XYZ file of C-alpha atoms in Angstrom:
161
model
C 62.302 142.946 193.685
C 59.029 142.971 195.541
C 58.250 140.898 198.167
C 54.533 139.688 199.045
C 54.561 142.439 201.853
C 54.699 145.087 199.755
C 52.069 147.662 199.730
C 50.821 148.616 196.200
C 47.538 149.824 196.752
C 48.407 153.307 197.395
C 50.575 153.520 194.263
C 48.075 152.182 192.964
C 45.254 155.087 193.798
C 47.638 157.124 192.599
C 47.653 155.972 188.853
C 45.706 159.198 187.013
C 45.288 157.303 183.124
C 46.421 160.904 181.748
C 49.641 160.313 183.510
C 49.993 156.383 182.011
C 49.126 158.007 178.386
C 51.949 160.942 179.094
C 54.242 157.714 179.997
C 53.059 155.811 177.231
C 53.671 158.824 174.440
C 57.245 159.539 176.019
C 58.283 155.818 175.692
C 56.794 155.910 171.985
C 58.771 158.854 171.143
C 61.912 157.298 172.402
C 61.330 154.164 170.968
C 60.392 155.924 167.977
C 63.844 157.687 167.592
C 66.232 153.995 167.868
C 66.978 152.401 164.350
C 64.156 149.580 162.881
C 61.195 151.346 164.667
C 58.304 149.760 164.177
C 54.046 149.436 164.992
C 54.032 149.920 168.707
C 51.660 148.024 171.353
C 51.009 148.366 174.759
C 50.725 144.868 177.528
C 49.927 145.616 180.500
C 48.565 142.540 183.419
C 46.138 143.182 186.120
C 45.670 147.009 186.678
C 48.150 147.293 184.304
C 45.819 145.360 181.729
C 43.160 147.715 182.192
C 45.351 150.651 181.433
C 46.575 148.985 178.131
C 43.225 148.884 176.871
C 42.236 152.365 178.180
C 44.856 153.631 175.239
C 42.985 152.122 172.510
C 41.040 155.154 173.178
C 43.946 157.687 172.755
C 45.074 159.661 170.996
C 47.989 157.823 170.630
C 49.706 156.204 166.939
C 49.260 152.883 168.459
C 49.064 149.945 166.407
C 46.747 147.750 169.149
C 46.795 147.428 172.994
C 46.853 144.021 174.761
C 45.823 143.341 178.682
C 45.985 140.543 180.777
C 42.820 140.239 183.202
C 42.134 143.601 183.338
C 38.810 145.029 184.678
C 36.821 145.968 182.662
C 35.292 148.784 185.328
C 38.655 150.951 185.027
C 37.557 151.507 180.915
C 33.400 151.932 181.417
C 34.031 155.919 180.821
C 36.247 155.679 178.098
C 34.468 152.653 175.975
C 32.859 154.742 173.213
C 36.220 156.738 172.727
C 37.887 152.765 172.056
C 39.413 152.657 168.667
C 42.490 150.548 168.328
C 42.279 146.771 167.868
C 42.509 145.094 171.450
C 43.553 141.744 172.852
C 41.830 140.702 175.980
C 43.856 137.934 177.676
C 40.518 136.510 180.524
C 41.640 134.069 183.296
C 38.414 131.791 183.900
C 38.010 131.944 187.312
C 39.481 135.642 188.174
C 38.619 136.462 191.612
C 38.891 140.316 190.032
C 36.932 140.405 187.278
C 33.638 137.544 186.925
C 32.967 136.144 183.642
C 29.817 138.058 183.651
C 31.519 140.888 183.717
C 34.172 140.163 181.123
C 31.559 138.633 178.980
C 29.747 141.825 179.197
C 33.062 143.980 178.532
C 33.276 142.146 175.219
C 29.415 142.679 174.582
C 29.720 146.131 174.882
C 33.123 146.101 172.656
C 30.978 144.426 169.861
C 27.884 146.730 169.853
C 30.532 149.726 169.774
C 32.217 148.145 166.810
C 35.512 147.508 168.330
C 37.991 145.403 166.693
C 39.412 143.206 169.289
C 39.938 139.364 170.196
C 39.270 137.848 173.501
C 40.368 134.981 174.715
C 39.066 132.861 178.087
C 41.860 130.682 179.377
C 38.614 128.201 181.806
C 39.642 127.639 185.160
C 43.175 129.863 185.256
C 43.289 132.252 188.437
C 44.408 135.497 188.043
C 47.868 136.143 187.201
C 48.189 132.960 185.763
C 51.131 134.464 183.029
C 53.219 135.433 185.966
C 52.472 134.566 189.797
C 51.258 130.722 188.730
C 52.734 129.926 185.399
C 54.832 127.155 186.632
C 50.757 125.567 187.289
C 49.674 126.678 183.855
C 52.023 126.797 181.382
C 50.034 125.495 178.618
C 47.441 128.820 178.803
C 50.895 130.712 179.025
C 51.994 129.366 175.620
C 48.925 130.127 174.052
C 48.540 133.796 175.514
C 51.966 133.866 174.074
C 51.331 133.076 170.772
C 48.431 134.784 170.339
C 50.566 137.876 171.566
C 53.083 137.231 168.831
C 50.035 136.450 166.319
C 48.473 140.044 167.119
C 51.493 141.999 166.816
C 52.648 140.224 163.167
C 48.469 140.916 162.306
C 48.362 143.991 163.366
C 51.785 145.183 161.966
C 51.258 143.979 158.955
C 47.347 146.022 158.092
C 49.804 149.148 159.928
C 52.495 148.566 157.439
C 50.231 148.235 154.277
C 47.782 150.618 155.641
C-alpha cells in the first residue's frame, strides 16, 4: 500500500510505452496459456488510461482497450496508428485533462475512423472510480457496466469474427 506521500512521478518518467506493450504481450501470452482463454482488454486509470489506449495502436491481438481519464496528449503521436475499438471513461471536471481537450481527442478519433465509445461522467473529478467513489458511486456503476457491456460486445464480433 501507498500512502499519499509517495513519490510517483519519477516512476512515472520512467514509463517508455514500448516497455508497457512488452508487459502487456507477456501478460497476454500467459494469460493466453491458462484453460478458457478468451478476447483480452487492457484498463488502465489516469496515466495508466492513456497507456491502455496507446495499445489500440499495437501490434497486439487485442480485442479493445479501455482508459479511465487518460490524456489524451500521451497518444497525439500514435493516433493514426489507433486500430482497436476503445472505451474512453471522461471525468467532467478533470483537473488533468479539459473537456476541450477530451472533446477534441474524440474529434480526432472520429475523423481517423476509430471505433470507440466515450463517455462524460459531468461534474466527477478525476479518479472518481477509485480515490472518490464513496462520493460518486452512481458514475462508478455506470463506468462499470459499460465496462462489462464492451467486453461481452466486443467478445462477441472477436468470437464470430
Amino acid at each position: 500500500e501507498r500512502g499519499d506521500d509517495f513519490e510517483y512521478r519519477p516512476h512515472v518518467d520512467q514509463v517508455e510505452p514500448a516497455n508497457v506493450r512488452a508487459d502487456v504481450a507477456a501478460a497476454m501470452d500467459r494469460l493466453r496459456t491458462g484453460p478458457g482463454a478468451g478476447p483480452l482488454f487492457t484498463v488502465g486509470f489516469c496515466f495508466g488510461g492513456s497507456q491502455s489506449w496507446r495499445l489500440s495502436a499495437a501490434d497486439l491481438d487485442l480485442a479493445g482497450v479501455i482508459g479511465f481519464y487518460g490524456r489524451p496528449m500521451l497518444v497525439e503521436d500514435v493516433i493514426d496508428q489507433l486500430h482497436r475499438p476503445m472505451l474512453l471513461l471522461v471525468a467532467g471536471a478533470d483537473v488533468a485533462t479539459s473537456p476541450e481537450q477530451s472533446q477534441a481527442f474524440e474529434d480526432r478519433l472520429t475523423a481517423q475512423g476509430v471505433e470507440h465509445e466515450r463517455v462524460v461522467y459531468e461534474g466527477a473529478p478525476h479518479s472518481f472510480f477509485d480515490r472518490s467513489f464513496a462520493e460518486w458511486k452512481d458514475a462508478g456503476a455506470d463506468s462499470w457496466r459499460r465496462i462489462l457491456d464492451f467486453v461481452a460486445s466486443h467478445s462477441q464480433t472477436r468470437t464470430s469474427a
